[in-house]
GROMACS .gro file of C-alpha atoms in nm:
model
  245
    1PRO     CA    1  13.907  11.703   7.792
    2PRO     CA    2  14.113  11.766   8.115
    3HIS     CA    3  14.478  11.821   8.011
    4ASP     CA    4  14.797  11.995   8.104
    5GLU     CA    5  14.925  12.317   7.920
    6PHE     CA    6  15.279  12.460   7.920
    7LYS     CA    7  15.511  12.655   7.705
    8VAL     CA    8  15.847  12.573   7.556
    9GLU     CA    9  16.094  12.847   7.452
   10SER     CA   10  16.234  12.704   7.121
   11LYS     CA   11  16.570  12.799   6.990
   12GLN     CA   12  16.503  12.585   6.668
   13VAL     CA   13  16.200  12.772   6.551
   14GLY     CA   14  16.275  13.099   6.742
   15GLU     CA   15  15.953  13.140   6.926
   16THR     CA   16  15.749  13.021   7.217
   17ARG     CA   17  15.533  12.705   7.157
   18ASN     CA   18  15.218  12.608   7.344
   19ILE     CA   19  15.211  12.239   7.424
   20ASN     CA   20  14.895  12.039   7.532
   21VAL     CA   21  14.936  11.701   7.715
   22TRP     CA   22  14.653  11.450   7.770
   23THR     CA   23  14.721  11.156   8.004
   24PRO     CA   24  14.489  10.868   8.059
   25PRO     CA   25  14.295  10.855   8.392
   26ALA     CA   26  14.501  10.563   8.519
   27TYR     CA   27  14.828  10.755   8.478
   28LYS     CA   28  14.773  10.956   8.797
   29THR     CA   29  14.701  10.653   9.011
   30SER     CA   30  14.977  10.429   8.884
   31THR     CA   31  15.359  10.431   8.848
   32ASP     CA   32  15.354  10.294   8.494
   33SER     CA   33  15.560  10.461   8.219
   34LEU     CA   34  15.361  10.512   7.899
   35PRO     CA   35  15.431  10.551   7.522
   36VAL     CA   36  15.367  10.895   7.370
   37MET     CA   37  15.168  11.003   7.067
   38TYR     CA   38  15.255  11.345   6.914
   39MET     CA   39  15.054  11.558   6.695
   40ALA     CA   40  15.126  11.883   6.505
   41ASP     CA   41  14.779  12.010   6.475
   42GLY     CA   42  14.764  11.996   6.861
   43GLY     CA   43  14.589  12.321   6.956
   44ILE     CA   44  14.264  12.323   7.169
   45ILE     CA   45  14.077  12.579   6.945
   46ASP     CA   46  13.998  12.475   6.586
   47GLU     CA   47  14.252  12.203   6.588
   48ASP     CA   48  14.258  11.827   6.645
   49PHE     CA   49  14.394  11.778   7.000
   50PRO     CA   50  14.046  11.752   7.174
   51HIS     CA   51  13.893  11.490   6.948
   52ILE     CA   52  14.199  11.274   6.931
   53ALA     CA   53  14.223  11.286   7.315
   54ASN     CA   54  13.858  11.182   7.349
   55THR     CA   55  13.920  10.902   7.098
   56LEU     CA   56  14.209  10.769   7.282
   57ALA     CA   57  14.018  10.783   7.610
   58GLU     CA   58  13.744  10.570   7.456
   59LEU     CA   59  13.966  10.325   7.299
   60ILE     CA   60  14.166  10.281   7.616
   61LYS     CA   61  13.853  10.243   7.822
   62ALA     CA   62  13.736   9.969   7.589
   63LYS     CA   63  14.073   9.803   7.594
   64LYS     CA   64  14.113   9.827   7.226
   65ILE     CA   65  14.461  10.001   7.271
   66PRO     CA   66  14.708  10.013   7.550
   67PRO     CA   67  14.726  10.345   7.760
   68ILE     CA   68  14.916  10.626   7.592
   69ILE     CA   69  14.996  10.986   7.646
   70LEU     CA   70  14.901  11.239   7.383
   71VAL     CA   71  15.121  11.553   7.310
   72GLY     CA   72  14.973  11.831   7.097
   73ILE     CA   73  15.175  12.113   6.956
   74ALA     CA   74  14.961  12.413   6.888
   75ASN     CA   75  15.025  12.595   6.563
   76THR     CA   76  15.172  12.933   6.495
   77GLN     CA   77  15.267  12.931   6.124
   78ARG     CA   78  15.131  12.586   6.029
   79ARG     CA   79  15.216  12.598   5.654
   80ARG     CA   80  15.572  12.707   5.748
   81ASP     CA   81  15.635  12.437   6.000
   82LEU     CA   82  15.479  12.144   5.817
   83SER     CA   83  15.615  12.190   5.468
   84GLY     CA   84  15.946  12.091   5.335
   85LEU     CA   85  16.153  12.283   5.084
   86THR     CA   86  15.999  12.316   4.735
   87GLU     CA   87  16.109  12.406   4.395
   88ILE     CA   88  15.754  12.466   4.263
   89ALA     CA   89  15.650  12.816   4.242
   90GLU     CA   90  15.271  12.740   4.305
   91ASP     CA   91  15.364  12.564   4.631
   92LYS     CA   92  15.540  12.863   4.755
   93LYS     CA   93  15.215  13.081   4.719
   94ILE     CA   94  15.035  12.906   5.006
   95ALA     CA   95  15.212  13.110   5.275
   96PRO     CA   96  15.484  13.385   5.313
   97ILE     CA   97  15.721  13.140   5.443
   98VAL     CA   98  15.738  12.770   5.364
   99GLY     CA   99  15.990  12.483   5.401
  100GLY     CA  100  16.031  12.502   5.771
  101SER     CA  101  15.985  12.126   5.844
  102GLU     CA  102  16.344  12.054   5.909
  103LYS     CA  103  16.357  12.327   6.198
  104PHE     CA  104  16.017  12.202   6.328
  105ARG     CA  105  16.147  11.836   6.343
  106ALA     CA  106  16.457  11.963   6.523
  107PHE     CA  107  16.236  12.146   6.776
  108ILE     CA  108  16.034  11.830   6.844
  109LYS     CA  109  16.343  11.607   6.866
  110GLU     CA  110  16.586  11.820   7.051
  111GLU     CA  111  16.360  12.039   7.268
  112LEU     CA  112  16.017  11.885   7.297
  113PHE     CA  113  16.114  11.513   7.350
  114PRO     CA  114  16.345  11.595   7.649
  115GLU     CA  115  16.079  11.822   7.809
  116ILE     CA  116  15.800  11.554   7.783
  117SER     CA  117  16.060  11.282   7.923
  118LYS     CA  118  16.137  11.529   8.220
  119ARG     CA  119  15.772  11.611   8.297
  120TYR     CA  120  15.616  11.265   8.247
  121ARG     CA  121  15.677  10.890   8.291
  122THR     CA  122  15.736  10.768   7.934
  123THR     CA  123  15.869  10.472   7.757
  124SER     CA  124  16.091  10.498   7.444
  125GLU     CA  125  15.797  10.423   7.212
  126LYS     CA  126  15.671  10.730   7.008
  127SER     CA  127  15.412  10.773   6.764
  128ILE     CA  128  15.302  11.064   6.531
  129ILE     CA  129  14.958  11.132   6.385
  130GLY     CA  130  14.850  11.401   6.128
  131GLU     CA  131  14.614  11.501   5.854
  132SER     CA  132  14.660  11.693   5.523
  133LEU     CA  133  14.974  11.918   5.554
  134SER     CA  134  15.045  11.764   5.894
  135GLY     CA  135  15.013  11.429   5.715
  136LEU     CA  136  15.280  11.549   5.475
  137PHE     CA  137  15.498  11.609   5.782
  138VAL     CA  138  15.427  11.264   5.905
  139VAL     CA  139  15.536  11.098   5.579
  140GLU     CA  140  15.826  11.330   5.535
  141THR     CA  141  15.955  11.240   5.877
  142PHE     CA  142  15.901  10.871   5.804
  143PHE     CA  143  16.136  10.888   5.505
  144LEU     CA  144  16.387  11.143   5.604
  145THR     CA  145  16.435  11.079   5.981
  146PRO     CA  146  16.266  10.745   6.036
  147ASP     CA  147  16.432  10.671   6.378
  148MET     CA  148  16.244  10.967   6.534
  149PHE     CA  149  15.916  10.763   6.585
  150ASP     CA  150  15.816  10.410   6.598
  151ASN     CA  151  15.462  10.452   6.446
  152TYR     CA  152  15.342  10.686   6.183
  153ILE     CA  153  14.976  10.772   6.098
  154ALA     CA  154  14.879  11.015   5.807
  155PHE     CA  155  14.533  11.085   5.670
  156ASP     CA  156  14.520  11.244   5.330
  157PRO     CA  157  14.884  11.362   5.348
  158SER     CA  158  14.959  11.636   5.108
  159ILE     CA  159  15.232  11.444   4.933
  160TRP     CA  160  15.169  11.634   4.605
  161TRP     CA  161  15.399  11.890   4.770
  162ASN     CA  162  15.721  11.971   4.565
  163ASN     CA  163  15.608  11.773   4.258
  164HIS     CA  164  15.530  11.468   4.480
  165TYR     CA  165  15.895  11.454   4.582
  166LEU     CA  166  15.847  11.192   4.864
  167VAL     CA  167  15.678  10.952   4.624
  168ARG     CA  168  15.941  11.022   4.349
  169THR     CA  169  16.223  10.946   4.603
  170ALA     CA  170  16.059  10.684   4.815
  171LYS     CA  171  16.249  10.388   4.683
  172GLN     CA  172  16.581  10.577   4.730
  173HIS     CA  173  16.500  10.632   5.089
  174LEU     CA  174  16.382  10.269   5.139
  175VAL     CA  175  16.722  10.149   5.023
  176ILE     CA  176  16.883  10.303   5.323
  177PHE     CA  177  16.599  10.267   5.562
  178PRO     CA  178  16.695  10.154   5.921
  179LYS     CA  179  16.645   9.776   6.003
  180THR     CA  180  16.441   9.865   6.320
  181GLU     CA  181  16.067   9.785   6.286
  182LYS     CA  182  15.844  10.079   6.198
  183ARG     CA  183  15.463  10.095   6.147
  184ILE     CA  184  15.295  10.333   5.912
  185TRP     CA  185  14.917  10.364   5.848
  186PHE     CA  186  14.800  10.620   5.574
  187ALA     CA  187  14.471  10.690   5.401
  188GLY     CA  188  14.352  10.862   5.084
  189SER     CA  189  14.022  11.016   5.022
  190SER     CA  190  13.846  11.111   4.701
  191ALA     CA  191  14.073  11.415   4.662
  192GLU     CA  192  14.241  11.341   4.332
  193ASP     CA  193  14.544  11.553   4.404
  194ILE     CA  194  14.620  11.329   4.690
  195SER     CA  195  14.474  10.985   4.626
  196GLN     CA  196  14.681  10.929   4.314
  197TYR     CA  197  14.993  10.972   4.522
  198THR     CA  198  14.884  10.771   4.837
  199SER     CA  199  14.805  10.490   4.586
  200SER     CA  200  15.136  10.516   4.433
  201LEU     CA  201  15.308  10.510   4.765
  202ALA     CA  202  15.117  10.209   4.866
  203GLU     CA  203  15.232  10.026   4.545
  204ILE     CA  204  15.593  10.119   4.631
  205PHE     CA  205  15.560   9.963   4.987
  206LYS     CA  206  15.410   9.643   4.828
  207THR     CA  207  15.683   9.616   4.568
  208GLU     CA  208  15.974   9.686   4.787
  209ASN     CA  209  15.834   9.461   5.071
  210LEU     CA  210  16.056   9.550   5.348
  211PRO     CA  211  16.014   9.297   5.631
  212ASN     CA  212  16.065   9.558   5.909
  213ILE     CA  213  15.801   9.806   5.768
  214LYS     CA  214  15.453   9.709   5.882
  215TRP     CA  215  15.223   9.919   5.656
  216ASN     CA  216  14.858   9.969   5.589
  217TYR     CA  217  14.693  10.175   5.329
  218SER     CA  218  14.318  10.258   5.352
  219HIS     CA  219  14.170  10.378   5.018
  220GLU     CA  220  13.856  10.584   5.119
  221PRO     CA  221  13.695  10.711   4.792
  222LYS     CA  222  13.366  10.780   4.988
  223GLU     CA  223  13.543  11.031   5.216
  224LYS     CA  224  13.626  11.385   5.139
  225HIS     CA  225  13.933  11.563   5.252
  226ASN     CA  226  13.749  11.732   5.538
  227THR     CA  227  13.589  11.402   5.659
  228ILE     CA  228  13.855  11.135   5.625
  229PHE     CA  229  14.031  11.207   5.965
  230LYS     CA  230  13.741  11.174   6.194
  231ALA     CA  231  13.585  10.882   5.989
  232ASN     CA  232  13.897  10.670   6.002
  233LYS     CA  233  14.087  10.771   6.318
  234GLU     CA  234  13.971  10.480   6.544
  235LYS     CA  235  14.063  10.204   6.300
  236ALA     CA  236  14.399  10.368   6.220
  237ILE     CA  237  14.491  10.408   6.595
  238ILE     CA  238  14.377  10.056   6.680
  239TRP     CA  239  14.582   9.901   6.385
  240THR     CA  240  14.889  10.106   6.469
  241LEU     CA  241  14.897  10.089   6.851
  242ASN     CA  242  14.748   9.754   6.908
  243LYS     CA  243  14.989   9.594   6.653
  244THR     CA  244  14.699   9.416   6.487
  245GLU     CA  245  14.882   9.253   6.209
   0.00000   0.00000   0.00000
């Protein structure tokens, strides 16, 4: 889809990052400020930016969601940026460097957010969407720095990472969770190493029942890890952005 491309020199991750931005057609003919959706797997080639941009375009055209801007961050070292620290030796084998999510989050918050605000007419509302390891980053951000985004969407998040640390510590994070309203939609496929933990996380949200967290868990046993994103993206985005609850 037609989009803008530019580079950001990042001190946080110590490299140049390619950014892709899609705006809905009406953006160029209006003066409205729009909310923004961010995605880490945001490259054009072999990543998810094109199909999410096209999906947003279709949903906006059908008036199923309000207009929104999409910001995609192209990957360089995906497994470094999207994983948190881990004490598990097997986890560390997935890439030469892991555990860079804190620096990647700082890049988004301190460098990318201001750049997007400078270049585009934006509201304060921000969303983040991701699948697999990018979904892990979404869930980790929800628990560790919840005020970064208003809405969180994660498909088959790899929350087995670091001996399912985020699930084990979820209740502790919810005790100190901010009082502002947050929305989180997440889904689990037939992948057993993921669905057991997404189901556990859903039970924690149900038990803790925080009034300011609107959550939706979609258990998708008929979907595989490589099909769940495209199969469920429309209903996830509609529920999250259209505030349908």
